[in-house]
Amino acid sequence: MAQNAAEILKIWNQAKESRTPIQSHWQDAYDYTYPQLGQGFSGIKDSGTADSKKAELLDSTGTDATRTLASALISGMTPANSQWLNLRISGQDDMSAAGHYLSQCAELVWRNIHSANYDSEIYGSMLDFCIAGSFVLYIDIDRERGGFVFEQWPISECWWSSTTRARVNMIFREHVLTAAQAYGQFGEKAGEKVVATYQRNPMEKVRYLHAIGPRQVYAMGGKLARNKPFYSVYISLADNQIVSESGFDEFPCMVPRSTKLPGCEYATGLVSDALPDIKELNYLKRYEKSAAELAVSGMWIAQDDGVLNPRTVKVGPRKVIVASTVDAMKPLLTGSDFKVAFQNEQTLQNNIRRTLMADVLTMANGSGQMTATEVNERMNIIRQQMAPMYGRLQAEFLIPMVERCFMLMLRNNVLPPPPDDLNGIDFHVAFDNPLARAQKLAQATAIQQAVGFVANYAQVMPGIGDNLDVDAATRDLFSTLGVPADIIRSDDDVKALRTQQAQAAQAQQAQAMQDQLGMQNASEQITAANQPAA
């Protein structure tokens, strides 16, 4: 079903109005941490202005803490050196045929994600998430080289909305092309005014709106782009008409939100909480810098006595100043107290790092050398503190990203054919990343304590072990600790192994009894042979 340009532009304008109140706050958050990333909110991208804002920052605590938090989120959620996702069936053994298939698919999805440009795009995305509380990551197939392609869209170019009040499922991106680029991409359909601009000046800039959203009517399983569940249209803003229309089977943009604001679809990041301290710290550093200049250069008092002219005298090295007396010119104490400035500066820096969790992420509070146990406990505390943020990212970023990548691979016949056991069975995405394992650490600790308790009291209370299903406890512990499924035996394999061991033990016991019986018979025969004849 064809989309209506006027209706899409109306929704876009509503999304723009909804973002307007938070836009200036986002701009401040970027200006005091990463000014280069905050270009375009005013409609103009000027790297010179961003460089000037960067030069005006007198303290880098906010920038460093934001970078530390973004890096911790990436390494805690999607580490490139270990598989962090899995596909599981609720209530079924991972070692079943369907479980093995899903485990194999999960590994293929993970490898394809990190073999693409995901790792280069996610860092900038996480910086946006920490600063503005959101980011936009577009996912599609690289139709030239194969594999996935990830593209971080600048947050200043994007507006979004939701028709479900849950995940974002509508996005609008306004971007600028030269008339030559637009004509090369859309041809004569680029719009009458754009074509006229191309003929007049191919390098003149023209504006386009890329809109993606759910179709109200679509064909289930439709192959044509216009019949897919999500539309994708390009609108020439000079002509206010659609110049290109296609579609997606899933929403291709991941738009997670940190602290969602009431009454709108936008959010703020942790930098928003630290922004008052960051501003005050830079304000304090300006006074501190002025006081330092005064302390280094000095301040003098001079008497205009007819010999010394204070208006023309210049103080400097290797200079002779003519005066009537030595008291005609002398240094003046400024009254500055750097201790107060340093104390306030240290307090503000600690507040910023604590708000952005950089103090615990860098283990700044640790004293001396720590044991491995102390390090593990500290990291567990860190992950527990990050759990609320991780939960939001998991629901609005990780799960839809894995689902999108899985379906792209499935439709392009990259995944192996599914077994018959998987027909009609629902499965879900499970995460085995460091943050997910930290959240389940209490369960693992409880299992270990229960097993240890049974082992300690087994001699005093011989029947206590009957209360514990050791196999179930072992599997739960392996799952919680993220042990790879391919090194764990399935229930059927364990039963077969135990049956084989029992049969071997029975055969060995029977052989021992037979050997003992044979020895007894031989002994009786020897005894009978040695007895004298009657």
XYZ file of N, CA and C in Angstrom, residues 170-319:
450
model
N 8.870 4.023 14.721
C 8.804 5.022 13.653
C 10.005 5.942 13.803
N 10.693 6.197 12.698
C 11.857 7.080 12.765
C 11.909 7.943 11.513
N 12.393 9.167 11.704
C 12.512 10.133 10.619
C 13.934 10.677 10.650
N 14.603 10.628 9.503
C 15.964 11.157 9.413
C 16.036 12.178 8.289
N 16.376 13.397 8.661
C 16.553 14.457 7.671
C 18.038 14.575 7.355
N 18.391 14.436 6.102
C 19.787 14.572 5.727
C 19.906 15.363 4.433
N 21.110 15.842 4.200
C 21.369 16.747 3.084
C 22.222 16.026 2.046
N 21.835 16.154 0.788
C 22.592 15.621 -0.340
C 22.867 16.751 -1.322
N 23.887 16.584 -2.125
C 24.032 17.495 -3.254
C 23.007 17.101 -4.316
N 22.685 18.042 -5.176
C 21.712 17.747 -6.232
C 22.210 16.615 -7.125
N 23.530 16.550 -7.328
C 24.093 15.472 -8.145
C 23.912 14.123 -7.462
N 24.134 14.070 -6.140
C 23.937 12.819 -5.411
C 22.474 12.387 -5.449
N 21.573 13.339 -5.263
C 20.146 13.018 -5.287
C 19.723 12.508 -6.659
N 20.217 13.137 -7.708
C 19.851 12.701 -9.061
C 20.446 11.332 -9.358
N 21.666 11.086 -8.864
C 22.279 9.778 -9.066
C 21.548 8.676 -8.326
N 20.940 8.992 -7.186
C 20.240 7.979 -6.393
C 18.805 7.766 -6.856
N 18.115 8.850 -7.204
C 16.687 8.738 -7.526
C 16.361 8.986 -8.996
N 17.299 9.510 -9.757
C 17.045 9.778 -11.168
C 16.020 10.882 -11.362
N 15.185 10.725 -12.382
C 14.173 11.735 -12.690
C 13.091 11.810 -11.618
N 13.026 10.787 -10.741
C 12.032 10.791 -9.669
C 12.496 11.595 -8.452
N 13.650 12.228 -8.540
C 14.188 12.970 -7.403
C 13.325 14.162 -7.021
N 12.405 14.573 -7.871
C 11.557 15.730 -7.610
C 11.817 16.820 -8.636
N 10.769 17.501 -9.042
C 10.919 18.506 -10.090
C 11.905 19.594 -9.687
N 11.768 20.119 -8.479
C 12.656 21.198 -8.046
C 14.092 20.711 -7.899
N 14.263 19.464 -7.451
C 15.614 18.918 -7.308
C 16.252 18.718 -8.677
N 15.481 18.220 -9.643
C 16.010 18.044 -10.999
C 16.388 19.394 -11.594
N 15.555 20.400 -11.357
C 15.881 21.744 -11.851
C 17.146 22.273 -11.181
N 17.295 22.010 -9.888
C 18.504 22.420 -9.176
C 19.724 21.701 -9.730
N 19.572 20.422 -10.035
C 20.681 19.636 -10.594
C 21.127 20.208 -11.934
N 20.178 20.613 -12.753
C 20.526 21.175 -14.057
C 21.176 22.543 -13.917
N 20.793 23.281 -12.864
C 21.338 24.626 -12.666
C 22.683 24.588 -11.945
N 22.762 23.822 -10.855
C 23.988 23.754 -10.049
C 24.042 22.388 -9.370
N 24.753 21.420 -9.937
C 24.760 20.058 -9.381
C 25.287 19.972 -7.951
N 26.083 20.937 -7.506
C 26.676 20.868 -6.169
C 25.837 21.567 -5.107
N 24.714 22.132 -5.490
C 23.842 22.783 -4.507
C 23.195 21.729 -3.604
N 23.049 22.061 -2.321
C 22.520 21.109 -1.343
C 20.990 21.070 -1.402
N 20.448 19.845 -1.274
C 18.997 19.641 -1.207
C 18.697 18.750 -0.011
N 17.511 18.890 0.558
C 17.133 18.183 1.784
C 16.133 17.069 1.478
N 16.383 15.917 2.148
C 15.486 14.766 2.013
C 15.138 14.237 3.394
N 13.974 13.637 3.483
C 13.526 12.989 4.713
C 13.378 11.495 4.447
N 14.088 10.698 5.258
C 13.949 9.238 5.190
C 13.054 8.818 6.351
N 11.894 8.267 6.041
C 10.921 7.874 7.061
C 10.710 6.367 7.020
N 10.734 5.740 8.206
C 10.488 4.301 8.342
C 9.428 4.119 9.419
N 8.407 3.321 9.116
C 7.341 3.111 10.090
C 6.478 1.921 9.720
N 5.543 1.547 10.603
C 4.690 0.376 10.342
C 3.582 0.696 9.350
N 3.325 -0.255 8.468
C 2.190 -0.129 7.557
C 0.918 -0.596 8.257
N -0.160 0.105 8.008
C -1.445 -0.305 8.569
C -1.990 -1.536 7.864
N -1.710 -1.657 6.574
C -2.155 -2.811 5.790
C -0.945 -3.355 5.040
N -0.677 -4.645 5.212
C 0.433 -5.279 4.504
C 0.101 -6.749 4.286
N 0.843 -7.369 3.384
C 0.635 -8.783 3.060
C 1.542 -9.628 3.944
N 0.964 -10.552 4.700
C 1.735 -11.438 5.557
C 2.668 -12.288 4.694
N 3.976 -12.174 4.959
C 4.957 -12.912 4.172
C 5.157 -12.354 2.781
N 4.763 -11.106 2.564
C 4.882 -10.511 1.241
C 6.327 -10.372 0.802
N 6.581 -10.630 -0.479
C 7.925 -10.543 -1.032
C 8.229 -9.160 -1.597
N 7.207 -8.481 -2.113
C 7.417 -7.150 -2.667
C 7.670 -6.154 -1.544
N 8.560 -5.189 -1.805
C 8.939 -4.227 -0.775
C 7.750 -3.417 -0.280
N 6.795 -3.143 -1.171
C 5.641 -2.328 -0.784
C 4.615 -3.113 0.021
N 4.814 -4.412 0.148
C 3.881 -5.233 0.916
C 4.448 -5.669 2.266
N 5.618 -5.181 2.617
C 6.264 -5.597 3.859
C 5.681 -4.831 5.047
N 5.867 -5.355 6.266
C 5.232 -4.738 7.445
C 5.667 -3.303 7.721
N 6.896 -2.927 7.337
C 7.390 -1.572 7.607
C 7.719 -0.883 6.286
N 7.212 0.333 6.126
C 7.517 1.104 4.928
C 8.826 1.858 5.122
N 9.455 2.187 4.018
C 10.662 3.007 4.008
C 10.556 3.942 2.816
N 10.368 5.234 3.083
C 10.154 6.195 1.999
C 11.155 7.336 2.118
N 11.527 7.881 0.956
C 12.323 9.102 0.873
C 11.421 10.198 0.326
N 11.407 11.330 1.021
C 10.562 12.456 0.632
C 11.453 13.647 0.316
N 11.271 14.226 -0.856
C 11.959 15.463 -1.202
C 11.276 16.613 -0.466
N 12.002 17.267 0.422
C 11.418 18.357 1.195
C 11.238 19.615 0.358
N 11.900 19.671 -0.787
C 11.680 20.802 -1.694
C 10.361 20.648 -2.443
N 9.988 19.392 -2.735
C 8.759 19.135 -3.494
C 7.636 18.588 -2.626
N 7.979 18.169 -1.372
C 6.995 17.542 -0.476
C 6.311 16.344 -1.133
N 7.105 15.511 -1.776
C 6.554 14.332 -2.423
C 7.501 13.149 -2.238
N 6.923 11.946 -2.250
C 7.705 10.723 -2.102
C 8.430 10.433 -3.411
N 9.739 10.229 -3.309
C 10.543 9.950 -4.502
C 10.976 8.490 -4.555
N 10.862 7.767 -3.432
C 11.239 6.354 -3.408
C 10.502 5.675 -2.263
N 10.018 4.450 -2.508
C 9.329 3.695 -1.468
C 9.757 2.236 -1.524
N 10.103 1.684 -0.359
C 10.435 0.266 -0.233
C 9.919 -0.200 1.121
N 10.485 -1.268 1.659
C 9.978 -1.765 2.931
C 10.936 -2.714 3.614
N 10.619 -3.024 4.869
C 11.412 -3.942 5.685
C 10.479 -4.947 6.350
N 11.027 -6.136 6.619
C 10.268 -7.154 7.351
C 10.274 -6.889 8.848
N 11.348 -6.264 9.346
C 11.425 -5.850 10.749
C 11.858 -4.389 10.792
N 11.606 -3.759 11.921
C 12.064 -2.378 12.086
C 13.589 -2.394 12.122
N 14.271 -1.711 11.196
C 15.720 -1.866 11.050
C 16.559 -0.996 11.974
N 15.942 -0.121 12.746
C 16.684 0.814 13.593
C 16.511 0.451 15.062
N 17.640 0.376 15.764
C 17.612 0.148 17.203
C 17.684 1.509 17.900
N 16.679 1.808 18.726
C 16.613 3.108 19.409
C 16.346 2.862 20.897
N 17.371 2.484 21.659
C 17.167 2.319 23.108
C 17.123 3.668 23.808
N 16.505 3.701 24.979
C 16.387 4.943 25.744
C 16.743 4.674 27.197
N 17.492 5.582 27.780
C 17.956 5.411 29.161
C 16.863 5.823 30.146
N 16.806 7.097 30.497
C 15.766 7.601 31.397
C 14.689 8.266 30.552
N 13.639 7.522 30.256
C 12.583 8.020 29.367
C 11.782 9.114 30.064
N 11.572 10.207 29.340
C 10.850 11.349 29.889
C 9.345 11.130 29.774
N 8.582 11.574 30.753
C 7.124 11.381 30.691
C 6.500 12.234 29.596
N 5.543 11.648 28.911
C 4.793 12.390 27.910
C 5.430 12.479 26.548
N 6.594 11.851 26.350
C 7.228 11.871 25.036
C 8.053 10.604 24.864
N 8.643 10.445 23.689
C 9.400 9.231 23.378
C 10.901 9.437 23.490
N 11.320 10.540 24.102
C 12.744 10.839 24.204
C 13.230 10.621 25.633
N 14.549 10.691 25.813
C 15.136 10.341 27.106
C 16.348 11.218 27.377
N 16.882 11.084 28.562
C 18.137 11.734 28.934
C 19.112 10.667 29.414
N 20.404 10.983 29.335
C 21.438 10.051 29.749
C 21.998 10.404 31.115
N 22.981 9.618 31.557
C 23.590 9.865 32.862
C 24.347 11.185 32.899
N 24.831 11.642 31.748
C 25.508 12.943 31.723
C 24.558 14.041 32.175
N 23.273 13.875 31.917
C 22.284 14.856 32.365
C 22.308 15.001 33.883
N 22.492 13.882 34.601
C 22.548 13.942 36.062
C 23.822 14.617 36.554
N 24.911 14.448 35.800
C 26.192 15.025 36.215
C 26.413 16.428 35.670
N 25.516 16.912 34.805
C 25.731 18.191 34.128
C 25.874 19.376 35.085
N 25.078 19.500 36.162
C 25.291 20.642 37.078
C 26.697 20.676 37.664
N 27.219 19.514 38.068
C 28.575 19.471 38.619
C 29.612 19.773 37.545
N 29.386 19.308 36.318
C 30.337 19.581 35.237
C 30.386 21.075 34.938
N 29.222 21.722 34.902
C 29.192 23.166 34.659
C 29.876 23.927 35.786
N 29.573 23.559 37.027
C 30.175 24.256 38.165
C 31.681 24.060 38.197
N 32.141 22.864 37.827
C 33.579 22.601 37.821
C 34.288 23.476 36.795
N 33.721 23.613 35.607
C 34.338 24.473 34.600
C 34.304 25.935 35.023
N 33.231 26.340 35.703
C 33.140 27.708 36.225
C 34.231 27.951 37.266
N 34.422 26.975 38.155
C 35.459 27.089 39.181
C 36.848 27.118 38.559
N 37.063 26.327 37.523
C 38.386 26.268 36.895
C 38.742 27.595 36.229
N 37.748 28.332 35.754
C 38.038 29.637 35.167
C 38.593 30.583 36.226
N 37.949 30.613 37.409
C 38.461 31.444 38.494
C 39.825 30.948 38.956
N 39.976 29.642 39.011
C 41.258 29.078 39.439
C 42.368 29.451 38.457
N 42.039 29.432 37.175
C 43.025 29.803 36.163
C 43.411 31.272 36.289
N 42.420 32.132 36.523
C 42.712 33.563 36.699
C 43.561 33.793 37.939
N 43.219 33.086 39.033
C 43.993 33.231 40.266
C 45.406 32.705 40.090
N 45.566 31.635 39.315
C 46.900 31.089 39.075
C 47.746 32.071 38.270
N 47.131 32.711 37.283
C 47.857 33.712 36.499
C 48.294 34.873 37.381
N 47.398 35.266 38.287
C 47.730 36.361 39.198
C 48.836 35.955 40.159
N 48.787 34.685 40.620
C 49.798 34.217 41.564
C 51.165 34.097 40.906
N 51.190 33.701 39.634
C 52.463 33.550 38.930
C 53.033 34.907 38.538
N 52.180 35.773 37.973
C 52.661 37.072 37.487
C 52.802 38.091 38.608
N 51.974 37.952 39.647
C 52.042 38.889 40.761
C 51.206 40.137 40.535
N 50.908 40.837 41.630
C 50.176 42.099 41.575
C 50.958 43.107 42.416
N 51.104 44.327 41.892
C 51.982 45.321 42.507
C 51.198 46.586 42.850
N 51.713 47.277 43.850
C 51.199 48.592 44.216
C 52.339 49.591 44.052
N 52.047 50.719 43.402
C 53.085 51.708 43.126
C 52.578 53.101 43.492
N 53.516 53.939 43.926
C 53.185 55.309 44.332
C 53.651 56.275 43.249
N 52.730 57.097 42.789
C 53.074 58.098 41.778
C 53.686 59.292 42.508
N 55.044 59.274 42.601
C 55.733 60.310 43.382
C 56.501 61.288 42.510
N 56.227 61.300 41.243
C 56.926 62.214 40.350
C 58.143 61.588 39.711
N 58.685 60.544 40.334
C 59.820 59.819 39.745
C 59.328 58.535 39.064
N 58.495 57.782 39.800
C 57.917 56.536 39.275
C 56.538 56.832 38.698
N 56.350 56.471 37.461
C 55.053 56.654 36.806
C 54.375 55.287 36.683
N 53.390 54.969 37.512
C 52.737 53.644 37.463
C 52.054 53.362 36.132
N 51.736 54.409 35.378
C 51.016 54.197 34.129
C 51.918 53.662 33.022
N 53.203 53.857 33.140
C 54.121 53.440 32.073
C 55.123 52.387 32.524
N 55.218 52.134 33.812
C 56.216 51.182 34.294
C 55.841 49.769 33.859
N 56.843 48.984 33.498
C 56.655 47.596 33.093
C 57.540 46.700 33.947
N 56.897 45.728 34.589
C 57.619 44.796 35.452
C 58.024 43.585 34.627
N 59.284 43.182 34.725
C 59.746 42.025 33.976
C 61.172 41.692 34.336
N 61.681 40.570 33.824
C 63.067 40.172 34.116
C 64.068 41.098 33.439
N 65.206 41.289 34.097
C 66.317 42.113 33.600
C 65.871 43.541 33.279
N 64.996 44.060 34.116
C 64.540 45.442 33.955
C 64.960 46.259 35.176
